[in-house]
Structures are given as structure tokens and as C-alpha cells.
């Protein structure tokens, strides 16, 4: 007769036996710690593999997916070798129209410097218009309808302004954005999106959608056609997550007609911003004062001025801006070699007074030879905290650079360790090839010798 007692399938197993622990049995908090140890950019294959294990790992690994869209090299979004920012933006928009889910994973967008050659994609404009319009209607319902229609109608013609605005709206997870220059410049669509992002900061989130530019940490964009105005910069400084801002061709006003900015621009306070770079800048002294007033924790300031063919070619005085809002600067790059005319004695005196007020935090200083009169005047105003000094636009290096060597042994400058004098008249490559205005990159001794300069070290 058959026994009703169930048979032990594993007779040798102890009753206290428990299955071995696995990764899946660990709490999600510990699994998050594991994923956090991976590099989101360079361990992307590993993160994608973890995402495919099961639902639990999919939920954990998805926020760490980091896709870089670039106009060169190998990326997860394969782009053909392109030669202009318009081609890059056009290809990226076409890719997003086929796989809109990628927009939630793009964390970095990098484009090569602009060139005159354009070989954009050629598709049926009417077909593309309907595709982009439907995509914006589904994925960007929080954006005003008129703005969506205007962007969709201009995109098929490969208008860089509309293409860029479309990407800003769709890719709201972008943390790093680097476009050296838009071929046709930033137009009304891009500015309307920036103004809309400013208004969105005071709106509640709708569902799971993020705000436009709500994740941006590093924003680098150049417009050498129309230029940026001070209002554009102040709107960008209102973004809560912004840490690094770089704008090319910034002035108090724009060249072309642009849409009206918001009626009330809240006083920006970029508390997270630590680095500000202004290439081909033509701001006034008052404009820079407003800009620095919105950056209370700024540590790096890079400014390379341009003249805009205005005569007399004399730089504005930034002494007041530095004196009032530059107390926390550690790195100051101020290139005024583009100006031909000599500075007035009042300008030089005010600038040296501003340098003297930066004592305590300033460690790296890059200035132009024409901004001060003699080496003794500079030694009297130079902050004692400086230990690297770079002088741009130096003329007669072999003869006139020797007085600056004595600064290394001046008792008023105990921390000064290195002085480099780079020659060059306005427009020469001596000051621009090895001293970049877009970071803390300083020329090495080999770089200085290569451009005919002189280095003194203690």
C-alpha cells in the first residue's frame, strides 16, 4: 500500500539547510552601492548588462545609463563623421525620431567646432515635419503648443536653432552640453526654450517628466553670428544644477532681434556655479558686475575679450566687478590682448587696486602686459597668495622680461613660484594656443619656449 507521507526528495539534506545567499537576495540599498562604484561613462557595457538581468536590476541600473552623443569618435548613438554642428544636430534629431526612448538616457552631448562645410541629411521635409510634430506632442506636452509647432516647422530645413531647441526639449537628462558654435547662431527658438526653462522652475512637475535643462551641470555654447546677451546668461544662471557655464560671444546686448524675455526675471543666484568662461567677450564693466553678482561661490573666471572693430580700441574697466564680487576667485584669466590702444592711468590703477583686493584666495593669475605700467606696480598690487603668474601679449621678451624675474624673490610675494611671459601682438597665436580661456589649463615650459616666451621659476 502506498504511503501518504511525502517522500523527502533530498534525504541527505539537513533540516536546518537554507539556500545560499545571492546578489538578488541583497537589499536594493546595497545593490545601489555596488552600481555606484562603476563609472557611468566608461563602464556602460557593464551597466547595460546588469539592466538585462531581471526587473530588480533594471530598476536599479537604469538611472546610471550614460549615453554620449558626439559628432566624432565612437558613441552609443552612432553618428557619421560630420563637419558642422548643423549636421550633428540633424543626425541626432533623426535618430531620436526613430528611437525616442534614447532621449531619457543621453547624459552628454558634444559637437566639434563649427566649419563652413554643410552636408546635412536630405529627407522629405513634409514627412519630417509631421514626425517631429507628433513626437513633440507626445513627449513635450508641457511645452506651449505654438512653440512646438514653430520648432517642428523649421526643423526639416535644417535650421540649427530649431534643431537645438528640439534636443533641449527632448533630452531632459543631459548633464554635459558642449557645442563650440552653432553654424547659424542661436535664434529665437533656442532662447524661447531657455526662457521656458526659467518659467518651469516655478511650476510643479507633471508626472515623471523633468524640467527642461533640469539636470544640466556643464553648459558650453558659442554663438559667433548673433551673440548672447546679458539676459541669456542670467537666465542660464537661474538653473539650479548648473556648475560650469561657458558662453562664446557674450555682450550686454544681441545683434539681431530676439523674443521678449520673461516679464519678471528672478534674481539669479547660481550657488553651485564654480566656473565661468567667456570667450570673445564684449561685456561692459557694469555687465560683468551683474554677472558676477549672481555667482557667489565662483572659483574660476576666464575672460578673453574682443574689440568688435570699435575705435578707440580700449578694454572696459573690470576693476569694480572684481573688487566687489571676486573675493573667492582662485583662478583668474583676463586676456585683453585684442585691444590696440594703451590703458589710461586711471584704468591701470583701478585694475591693480582690484587685484590687491583678491588677496587670500587667488592662486593662478593670467593677465595682459598692457594692463599695468611697470613690474614694480604689479609687485605692489599682486596678492601674496599667487604662486603662478602668466603675462600675455609680452613684447621684447629677451630684454623686457628680466625685471619680472625679481618678483620671484620679492618678500611681499612669498608664495610666487613661476612666472611665464608670452609674446605677441593682438591676434598672435602666442597667447591663445597654449593658454586656453576655457579651463585651468596653463602652458608648460615647453609650450612657452615653443611660442618664443620666457619662463622664470624659483
CSV table of C-alpha atoms in Angstrom, one decimal:
chain,number,residue,atom,x,y,z
A,1,UNK,CA,0.0,0.0,0.0
A,2,UNK,CA,1.3,3.4,-0.9
A,3,UNK,CA,2.3,5.7,1.9
A,4,UNK,CA,0.6,9.0,2.1
A,5,UNK,CA,3.7,10.6,3.7
A,6,UNK,CA,5.5,12.7,1.2
A,7,UNK,CA,8.9,11.4,0.2
A,8,UNK,CA,12.0,13.5,1.0
A,9,UNK,CA,13.5,14.5,-2.3
A,10,UNK,CA,16.8,15.4,-0.6
A,11,UNK,CA,17.3,12.7,2.2
A,12,UNK,CA,20.8,13.8,3.0
A,13,UNK,CA,19.9,17.5,3.4
A,14,UNK,CA,19.8,18.8,7.0
A,15,UNK,CA,16.5,20.3,8.2
A,16,UNK,CA,18.4,23.5,9.0
A,17,UNK,CA,19.7,23.9,5.5
A,18,UNK,CA,19.0,27.2,3.8
A,19,UNK,CA,19.7,28.2,0.2
A,20,UNK,CA,22.9,30.2,-0.3
A,21,UNK,CA,22.6,34.0,-0.5
A,22,UNK,CA,22.9,35.5,-3.9
A,23,UNK,CA,23.2,39.1,-5.2
A,24,UNK,CA,19.5,39.2,-5.9
A,25,UNK,CA,18.8,38.5,-2.2
A,26,UNK,CA,20.6,41.6,-1.1
A,27,UNK,CA,18.7,44.8,-0.2
A,28,UNK,CA,18.4,47.3,-3.0
A,29,UNK,CA,20.4,49.8,-0.9
A,30,UNK,CA,23.5,47.6,-1.1
A,31,UNK,CA,23.0,46.9,-4.8
A,32,UNK,CA,22.9,50.6,-5.4
A,33,UNK,CA,26.2,50.9,-3.6
A,34,UNK,CA,27.6,48.3,-6.0
A,35,UNK,CA,26.4,50.2,-9.1
A,36,UNK,CA,27.7,53.5,-7.8
A,37,UNK,CA,31.2,52.1,-7.8
A,38,UNK,CA,31.0,51.8,-11.6
A,39,UNK,CA,32.0,54.6,-13.9
A,40,UNK,CA,28.8,55.6,-15.7
A,41,UNK,CA,30.7,56.7,-18.8
A,42,UNK,CA,33.4,54.0,-19.2
A,43,UNK,CA,31.6,51.0,-17.6
A,44,UNK,CA,28.5,51.5,-19.7
A,45,UNK,CA,28.6,47.9,-21.1
A,46,UNK,CA,28.5,46.5,-17.6
A,47,UNK,CA,25.6,48.7,-16.5
A,48,UNK,CA,23.6,47.7,-19.6
A,49,UNK,CA,24.3,44.0,-18.9
A,50,UNK,CA,23.1,44.4,-15.3
A,51,UNK,CA,20.0,46.1,-16.6
A,52,UNK,CA,19.1,43.0,-18.5
A,53,UNK,CA,19.3,40.5,-15.6
A,54,UNK,CA,15.8,41.0,-14.2
A,55,UNK,CA,13.2,43.6,-13.2
A,56,UNK,CA,15.0,44.4,-10.0
A,57,UNK,CA,18.3,45.1,-11.7
A,58,UNK,CA,16.6,47.0,-14.4
A,59,UNK,CA,15.1,49.3,-11.8
A,60,UNK,CA,18.4,49.8,-10.1
A,61,UNK,CA,20.7,50.2,-13.2
A,62,UNK,CA,18.5,52.3,-15.5
A,63,UNK,CA,19.3,55.7,-13.8
A,64,UNK,CA,23.0,55.0,-14.3
A,65,UNK,CA,22.9,54.6,-18.0
A,66,UNK,CA,25.1,57.3,-19.6
A,67,UNK,CA,24.9,57.8,-23.3
A,68,UNK,CA,27.2,60.3,-25.0
A,69,UNK,CA,26.1,61.8,-28.3
A,70,UNK,CA,29.0,63.3,-30.2
A,71,UNK,CA,29.9,64.3,-33.7
A,72,UNK,CA,33.1,62.4,-33.6
A,73,UNK,CA,34.5,59.1,-32.3
A,74,UNK,CA,32.6,56.0,-31.2
A,75,UNK,CA,29.5,56.6,-29.2
A,76,UNK,CA,26.4,54.6,-28.3
A,77,UNK,CA,24.5,56.7,-30.7
A,78,UNK,CA,26.4,56.1,-33.9
A,79,UNK,CA,26.8,59.3,-35.9
A,80,UNK,CA,28.5,59.6,-39.3
A,81,UNK,CA,31.7,61.7,-39.5
A,82,UNK,CA,30.2,65.2,-39.8
A,83,UNK,CA,31.8,68.6,-40.3
A,84,UNK,CA,29.4,71.1,-38.8
A,85,UNK,CA,27.2,71.5,-35.8
A,86,UNK,CA,24.1,71.6,-38.0
A,87,UNK,CA,24.9,68.1,-39.4
A,88,UNK,CA,25.5,66.8,-36.0
A,89,UNK,CA,22.1,68.1,-34.7
A,90,UNK,CA,20.3,67.0,-37.8
A,91,UNK,CA,21.6,63.4,-37.4
A,92,UNK,CA,20.8,63.3,-33.7
A,93,UNK,CA,17.2,64.6,-34.2
A,94,UNK,CA,16.7,61.9,-36.9
A,95,UNK,CA,17.9,59.3,-34.5
A,96,UNK,CA,15.6,60.4,-31.8
A,97,UNK,CA,12.6,60.4,-34.2
A,98,UNK,CA,13.2,56.7,-34.7
A,99,UNK,CA,14.1,55.8,-31.1
A,100,UNK,CA,12.6,58.5,-28.8
A,101,UNK,CA,13.3,56.3,-25.7
A,102,UNK,CA,17.0,57.2,-26.1
A,103,UNK,CA,16.3,60.8,-25.1
A,104,UNK,CA,16.0,59.7,-21.5
A,105,UNK,CA,19.4,58.2,-21.5
A,106,UNK,CA,21.5,60.9,-23.2
A,107,UNK,CA,23.6,62.5,-20.5
A,108,UNK,CA,26.3,64.2,-22.6
A,109,UNK,CA,26.3,66.0,-25.9
A,110,UNK,CA,29.5,67.1,-27.6
A,111,UNK,CA,30.0,68.7,-31.0
A,112,UNK,CA,33.2,69.5,-32.9
A,113,UNK,CA,34.0,73.2,-33.6
A,114,UNK,CA,31.9,74.6,-36.5
A,115,UNK,CA,33.0,74.7,-40.1
A,116,UNK,CA,31.6,76.3,-43.2
A,117,UNK,CA,31.0,72.9,-45.0
A,118,UNK,CA,27.5,71.6,-44.6
A,119,UNK,CA,26.3,68.1,-45.7
A,120,UNK,CA,23.0,67.7,-43.9
A,121,UNK,CA,20.6,64.8,-44.3
A,122,UNK,CA,18.2,65.0,-47.1
A,123,UNK,CA,14.7,63.8,-46.4
A,124,UNK,CA,11.2,64.7,-47.4
A,125,UNK,CA,10.6,68.0,-45.4
A,126,UNK,CA,6.8,67.4,-45.2
A,127,UNK,CA,7.3,63.9,-43.8
A,128,UNK,CA,9.9,65.1,-41.2
A,129,UNK,CA,7.6,67.9,-40.1
A,130,UNK,CA,4.8,65.5,-39.2
A,131,UNK,CA,7.2,63.1,-37.5
A,132,UNK,CA,8.7,65.9,-35.3
A,133,UNK,CA,5.4,67.5,-34.6
A,134,UNK,CA,3.8,64.2,-33.4
A,135,UNK,CA,6.9,63.4,-31.3
A,136,UNK,CA,6.8,66.8,-29.6
A,137,UNK,CA,3.1,66.5,-29.0
A,138,UNK,CA,3.6,63.1,-27.2
A,139,UNK,CA,6.8,63.8,-25.3
A,140,UNK,CA,6.6,67.5,-24.5
A,141,UNK,CA,3.0,68.4,-23.6
A,142,UNK,CA,4.2,70.8,-21.0
A,143,UNK,CA,5.8,73.0,-23.8
A,144,UNK,CA,3.5,75.6,-25.3
A,145,UNK,CA,1.8,74.4,-28.4
A,146,UNK,CA,2.8,77.4,-30.6
A,147,UNK,CA,6.5,76.8,-29.7
A,148,UNK,CA,6.2,73.1,-30.6
A,149,UNK,CA,4.7,73.9,-34.0
A,150,UNK,CA,7.3,76.6,-34.8
A,151,UNK,CA,10.1,74.2,-33.9
A,152,UNK,CA,8.7,71.3,-36.0
A,153,UNK,CA,8.0,73.6,-39.0
A,154,UNK,CA,11.6,74.9,-39.1
A,155,UNK,CA,13.4,71.6,-38.4
A,156,UNK,CA,13.0,70.0,-41.8
A,157,UNK,CA,15.0,72.9,-43.3
A,158,UNK,CA,18.0,72.0,-41.1
A,159,UNK,CA,17.8,75.3,-39.1
A,160,UNK,CA,20.3,74.8,-36.4
A,161,UNK,CA,18.4,77.0,-34.0
A,162,UNK,CA,15.2,74.8,-34.2
A,163,UNK,CA,17.2,71.5,-34.1
A,164,UNK,CA,19.0,72.6,-31.0
A,165,UNK,CA,15.7,73.7,-29.3
A,166,UNK,CA,14.2,70.3,-30.2
A,167,UNK,CA,17.1,68.4,-28.5
A,168,UNK,CA,16.9,70.6,-25.4
A,169,UNK,CA,13.2,69.8,-25.0
A,170,UNK,CA,13.5,66.1,-25.7
A,171,UNK,CA,16.7,65.2,-23.8
A,172,UNK,CA,16.0,66.5,-20.3
A,173,UNK,CA,18.6,64.2,-18.6
A,174,UNK,CA,21.5,66.0,-20.3
A,175,UNK,CA,24.2,66.8,-17.7
A,176,UNK,CA,27.0,68.0,-20.0
A,177,UNK,CA,26.4,70.0,-23.2
A,178,UNK,CA,29.3,71.2,-25.3
A,179,UNK,CA,28.7,72.8,-28.7
A,180,UNK,CA,31.6,75.1,-29.7
A,181,UNK,CA,29.4,77.2,-32.1
A,182,UNK,CA,26.1,76.8,-33.9
A,183,UNK,CA,26.6,77.4,-37.6
A,184,UNK,CA,23.7,79.9,-37.9
A,185,UNK,CA,23.8,81.1,-34.4
A,186,UNK,CA,21.3,80.8,-31.6
A,187,UNK,CA,18.0,82.2,-32.8
A,188,UNK,CA,14.5,82.8,-31.2
A,189,UNK,CA,13.7,79.1,-30.8
A,190,UNK,CA,16.6,78.4,-28.5
A,191,UNK,CA,16.0,81.5,-26.5
A,192,UNK,CA,12.3,80.7,-26.1
A,193,UNK,CA,13.3,77.3,-24.8
A,194,UNK,CA,15.7,78.8,-22.3
A,195,UNK,CA,13.1,81.3,-21.2
A,196,UNK,CA,10.6,78.5,-20.8
A,197,UNK,CA,13.1,76.6,-18.7
A,198,UNK,CA,13.3,79.6,-16.4
A,199,UNK,CA,9.5,79.7,-16.0
A,200,UNK,CA,9.4,76.0,-15.4
A,201,UNK,CA,11.5,76.4,-12.2
A,202,UNK,CA,8.3,77.8,-10.6
A,203,UNK,CA,6.0,75.1,-11.9
A,204,UNK,CA,5.2,71.7,-10.3
A,205,UNK,CA,6.4,68.6,-12.2
A,206,UNK,CA,3.9,66.9,-14.4
A,207,UNK,CA,4.1,63.1,-13.9
A,208,UNK,CA,7.6,61.7,-14.3
A,209,UNK,CA,8.8,64.4,-16.7
A,210,UNK,CA,11.7,66.5,-15.7
A,211,UNK,CA,12.0,70.2,-16.3
A,212,UNK,CA,13.8,71.4,-19.5
A,213,UNK,CA,17.5,71.8,-18.6
A,214,UNK,CA,16.7,70.5,-15.2
A,215,UNK,CA,19.7,68.2,-15.0
A,216,UNK,CA,22.3,70.4,-16.7
A,217,UNK,CA,25.6,70.7,-14.8
A,218,UNK,CA,28.0,71.9,-17.5
A,219,UNK,CA,26.8,74.2,-20.3
A,220,UNK,CA,29.2,75.3,-23.1
A,221,UNK,CA,27.8,77.0,-26.2
A,222,UNK,CA,29.2,79.6,-28.6
A,223,UNK,CA,27.2,81.9,-30.9
A,224,UNK,CA,29.6,83.8,-33.2
A,225,UNK,CA,26.8,85.0,-35.5
A,226,UNK,CA,24.3,86.9,-33.3
A,227,UNK,CA,25.9,86.6,-29.9
A,228,UNK,CA,24.4,86.2,-26.4
A,229,UNK,CA,23.1,89.0,-24.3
A,230,UNK,CA,23.3,89.5,-20.6
A,231,UNK,CA,19.7,88.4,-20.2
A,232,UNK,CA,20.5,85.0,-21.7
A,233,UNK,CA,23.4,84.5,-19.3
A,234,UNK,CA,21.3,85.5,-16.3
A,235,UNK,CA,18.5,83.1,-17.3
A,236,UNK,CA,21.0,80.2,-17.6
A,237,UNK,CA,22.4,81.1,-14.2
A,238,UNK,CA,19.0,80.5,-12.7
A,239,UNK,CA,19.2,76.8,-13.5
A,240,UNK,CA,19.6,75.1,-10.1
A,241,UNK,CA,22.0,72.3,-11.0
A,242,UNK,CA,24.5,74.4,-13.1
A,243,UNK,CA,28.1,74.1,-12.1
A,244,UNK,CA,30.1,75.2,-15.2
A,245,UNK,CA,29.0,77.8,-17.7
A,246,UNK,CA,30.9,78.8,-20.9
A,247,UNK,CA,29.5,81.2,-23.4
A,248,UNK,CA,31.1,82.4,-26.6
A,249,UNK,CA,30.4,86.0,-27.9
A,250,UNK,CA,28.6,87.4,-24.8
A,251,UNK,CA,27.8,91.1,-24.7
A,252,UNK,CA,25.3,93.4,-23.0
A,253,UNK,CA,23.0,93.1,-26.0
A,254,UNK,CA,22.5,90.9,-29.1
A,255,UNK,CA,22.9,91.8,-32.7
A,256,UNK,CA,19.7,90.5,-34.1
A,257,UNK,CA,16.1,90.8,-32.9
A,258,UNK,CA,15.2,88.2,-30.3
A,259,UNK,CA,12.0,87.2,-28.5
A,260,UNK,CA,11.0,89.2,-25.5
A,261,UNK,CA,12.4,87.7,-22.2
A,262,UNK,CA,10.2,86.9,-19.3
A,263,UNK,CA,8.5,89.9,-17.8
A,264,UNK,CA,10.0,89.2,-14.4
A,265,UNK,CA,13.4,87.6,-14.3
A,266,UNK,CA,14.0,86.4,-10.8
A,267,UNK,CA,17.3,87.5,-9.2
A,268,UNK,CA,19.6,84.6,-10.2
A,269,UNK,CA,21.8,83.0,-7.6
A,270,UNK,CA,24.0,80.2,-9.0
A,271,UNK,CA,25.2,78.8,-5.7
A,272,UNK,CA,26.5,75.7,-7.4
A,273,UNK,CA,28.4,77.5,-10.1
A,274,UNK,CA,32.2,77.3,-9.7
A,275,UNK,CA,33.5,78.0,-13.2
A,276,UNK,CA,32.6,80.8,-15.7
A,277,UNK,CA,34.3,81.1,-19.1
A,278,UNK,CA,33.6,83.9,-21.6
A,279,UNK,CA,35.3,83.6,-24.9
A,280,UNK,CA,35.2,86.5,-27.4
A,281,UNK,CA,33.5,88.6,-24.7
A,282,UNK,CA,32.5,92.2,-25.2
A,283,UNK,CA,30.7,92.9,-21.9
A,284,UNK,CA,30.9,96.2,-20.3
A,285,UNK,CA,32.1,96.7,-16.7
A,286,UNK,CA,28.5,97.0,-15.5
A,287,UNK,CA,27.6,93.9,-17.4
A,288,UNK,CA,30.3,91.8,-15.7
A,289,UNK,CA,29.3,93.2,-12.3
A,290,UNK,CA,25.7,91.9,-12.8
A,291,UNK,CA,27.0,88.6,-13.9
A,292,UNK,CA,29.5,88.1,-11.0
A,293,UNK,CA,26.9,89.2,-8.5
A,294,UNK,CA,24.8,86.1,-9.4
A,295,UNK,CA,27.8,83.8,-8.8
A,296,UNK,CA,28.5,84.0,-5.0
A,297,UNK,CA,30.7,80.8,-5.0
A,298,UNK,CA,32.7,81.4,-8.2
A,299,UNK,CA,36.2,80.0,-8.1
A,300,UNK,CA,37.4,80.1,-11.8
A,301,UNK,CA,36.9,83.1,-14.1
A,302,UNK,CA,38.1,83.0,-17.7
A,303,UNK,CA,37.6,86.0,-19.9
A,304,UNK,CA,39.0,86.6,-23.4
A,305,UNK,CA,37.9,89.9,-24.8
A,306,UNK,CA,37.2,91.0,-28.3
A,307,UNK,CA,37.0,94.5,-29.8
A,308,UNK,CA,34.1,94.2,-32.3
A,309,UNK,CA,36.1,96.6,-34.5
A,310,UNK,CA,35.3,99.5,-32.3
A,311,UNK,CA,37.6,102.5,-32.2
A,312,UNK,CA,39.2,103.6,-29.9
A,313,UNK,CA,40.2,100.0,-29.1
A,314,UNK,CA,40.4,100.2,-25.3
A,315,UNK,CA,39.1,97.5,-23.0
A,316,UNK,CA,36.4,98.2,-20.4
A,317,UNK,CA,37.4,98.5,-16.8
A,318,UNK,CA,36.6,95.4,-14.8
A,319,UNK,CA,38.2,96.6,-11.6
A,320,UNK,CA,34.9,97.4,-9.9
A,321,UNK,CA,33.4,94.0,-10.8
A,322,UNK,CA,36.5,92.1,-9.4
A,323,UNK,CA,36.7,94.2,-6.3
A,324,UNK,CA,33.0,93.8,-5.4
A,325,UNK,CA,32.4,90.1,-6.4
A,326,UNK,CA,35.8,88.4,-7.0
A,327,UNK,CA,36.8,87.7,-3.4
A,328,UNK,CA,36.5,83.9,-3.7
A,329,UNK,CA,38.4,83.5,-7.0
A,330,UNK,CA,41.2,81.0,-7.2
A,331,UNK,CA,41.9,81.2,-10.9
A,332,UNK,CA,41.6,84.4,-12.9
A,333,UNK,CA,42.3,84.6,-16.7
A,334,UNK,CA,41.8,88.0,-18.2
A,335,UNK,CA,43.0,88.3,-21.8
A,336,UNK,CA,42.8,91.8,-23.3
A,337,UNK,CA,45.4,91.4,-26.0
A,338,UNK,CA,42.8,92.1,-28.7
A,339,UNK,CA,42.8,95.8,-27.8
A,340,UNK,CA,45.4,98.1,-29.5
A,341,UNK,CA,45.2,101.3,-27.5
A,342,UNK,CA,47.1,101.8,-24.2
A,343,UNK,CA,45.1,101.8,-21.0
A,344,UNK,CA,44.6,105.1,-19.2
A,345,UNK,CA,46.5,105.6,-15.9
A,346,UNK,CA,43.1,105.5,-14.1
A,347,UNK,CA,42.3,102.2,-15.7
A,348,UNK,CA,45.6,100.6,-14.7
A,349,UNK,CA,45.4,102.0,-11.2
A,350,UNK,CA,41.8,100.7,-10.7
A,351,UNK,CA,42.7,97.3,-12.1
A,352,UNK,CA,45.7,97.0,-9.7
A,353,UNK,CA,43.6,98.0,-6.8
A,354,UNK,CA,41.1,95.2,-7.7
A,355,UNK,CA,44.0,92.7,-7.8
A,356,UNK,CA,45.1,93.8,-4.4
A,357,UNK,CA,41.6,93.2,-3.0
A,358,UNK,CA,41.7,89.5,-4.1
A,359,UNK,CA,44.4,88.6,-1.6
A,360,UNK,CA,43.9,85.4,0.3
A,361,UNK,CA,42.3,83.0,-2.3
A,362,UNK,CA,43.8,83.8,-5.8
A,363,UNK,CA,46.5,81.3,-6.8
A,364,UNK,CA,46.6,81.3,-10.6
A,365,UNK,CA,46.7,84.7,-12.4
A,366,UNK,CA,46.8,85.3,-16.2
A,367,UNK,CA,46.8,89.0,-17.3
A,368,UNK,CA,47.9,91.1,-20.2
A,369,UNK,CA,51.1,93.2,-20.2
A,370,UNK,CA,49.3,96.4,-21.2
A,371,UNK,CA,47.0,96.3,-18.1
A,372,UNK,CA,49.8,97.6,-15.9
A,373,UNK,CA,52.7,100.0,-16.2
A,374,UNK,CA,55.8,98.5,-14.6
A,375,UNK,CA,56.9,95.4,-12.8
A,376,UNK,CA,57.1,97.3,-9.5
A,377,UNK,CA,53.5,98.5,-9.8
A,378,UNK,CA,52.4,94.8,-10.4
A,379,UNK,CA,54.5,93.6,-7.4
A,380,UNK,CA,52.9,96.1,-5.1
A,381,UNK,CA,49.4,95.0,-6.1
A,382,UNK,CA,49.9,91.3,-6.6
A,383,UNK,CA,48.2,89.1,-4.0
A,384,UNK,CA,50.6,87.3,-1.8
A,385,UNK,CA,48.6,84.1,-2.3
A,386,UNK,CA,49.5,83.9,-6.0
A,387,UNK,CA,52.1,81.2,-6.9
A,388,UNK,CA,51.7,81.1,-10.8
A,389,UNK,CA,51.7,84.3,-12.9
A,390,UNK,CA,51.3,84.3,-16.7
A,391,UNK,CA,51.7,87.6,-18.6
A,392,UNK,CA,50.2,87.7,-22.2
A,393,UNK,CA,51.0,89.9,-25.1
A,394,UNK,CA,54.6,90.5,-24.0
A,395,UNK,CA,56.8,92.4,-26.4
A,396,UNK,CA,60.6,92.2,-26.4
A,397,UNK,CA,60.8,89.1,-24.3
A,398,UNK,CA,64.6,88.8,-24.0
A,399,UNK,CA,65.1,92.4,-22.9
A,400,UNK,CA,62.0,93.5,-21.0
A,401,UNK,CA,61.1,90.3,-19.2
A,402,UNK,CA,64.1,90.4,-16.9
A,403,UNK,CA,62.5,92.9,-14.4
A,404,UNK,CA,59.8,90.3,-13.7
A,405,UNK,CA,62.3,87.7,-12.6
A,406,UNK,CA,62.9,89.8,-9.4
A,407,UNK,CA,59.3,89.2,-8.4
A,408,UNK,CA,60.2,85.6,-7.5
A,409,UNK,CA,62.4,86.9,-4.7
A,410,UNK,CA,60.2,89.8,-3.6
A,411,UNK,CA,59.4,89.4,0.2
A,412,UNK,CA,55.9,90.7,-0.5
A,413,UNK,CA,55.2,87.6,-2.7
A,414,UNK,CA,56.3,84.6,-0.6
A,415,UNK,CA,54.3,82.0,-2.5
A,416,UNK,CA,55.2,83.0,-6.1
A,417,UNK,CA,56.9,80.1,-7.7
A,418,UNK,CA,56.6,80.6,-11.5
A,419,UNK,CA,56.3,83.4,-14.0
A,420,UNK,CA,55.8,82.9,-17.7
A,421,UNK,CA,55.9,85.8,-20.3
A,422,UNK,CA,54.3,85.0,-23.6
A,423,UNK,CA,55.0,87.4,-26.6
A,424,UNK,CA,52.6,88.5,-29.2
A,425,UNK,CA,50.6,91.4,-30.7
A,426,UNK,CA,46.8,91.3,-30.9
A,427,UNK,CA,45.7,88.2,-32.8
A,428,UNK,CA,49.0,86.3,-32.4
A,429,UNK,CA,48.9,82.7,-31.5
A,430,UNK,CA,51.3,83.2,-28.6
A,431,UNK,CA,48.6,83.9,-26.1
A,432,UNK,CA,45.8,81.7,-27.4
A,433,UNK,CA,47.5,78.5,-28.5
A,434,UNK,CA,48.8,77.5,-25.1
A,435,UNK,CA,46.7,79.5,-22.7
A,436,UNK,CA,43.1,78.4,-23.0
A,437,UNK,CA,40.3,80.6,-21.7
A,438,UNK,CA,38.0,77.6,-21.2
A,439,UNK,CA,39.6,75.9,-18.2
A,440,UNK,CA,42.5,75.9,-15.8
A,441,UNK,CA,45.0,74.7,-18.4
A,442,UNK,CA,48.2,76.7,-18.2
A,443,UNK,CA,51.2,76.4,-20.6
A,444,UNK,CA,54.1,74.2,-19.7
A,445,UNK,CA,57.7,75.3,-20.1
A,446,UNK,CA,57.9,73.6,-23.4
A,447,UNK,CA,54.8,75.4,-24.6
A,448,UNK,CA,56.2,78.8,-23.6
A,449,UNK,CA,59.5,78.1,-25.4
A,450,UNK,CA,57.7,76.9,-28.5
A,451,UNK,CA,55.9,80.2,-28.9
A,452,UNK,CA,59.1,82.2,-28.1
A,453,UNK,CA,58.3,83.1,-24.5
A,454,UNK,CA,60.4,83.0,-21.3
A,455,UNK,CA,59.8,81.2,-18.0
A,456,UNK,CA,61.2,82.0,-14.6
A,457,UNK,CA,61.0,79.6,-11.7
A,458,UNK,CA,62.1,79.6,-8.1
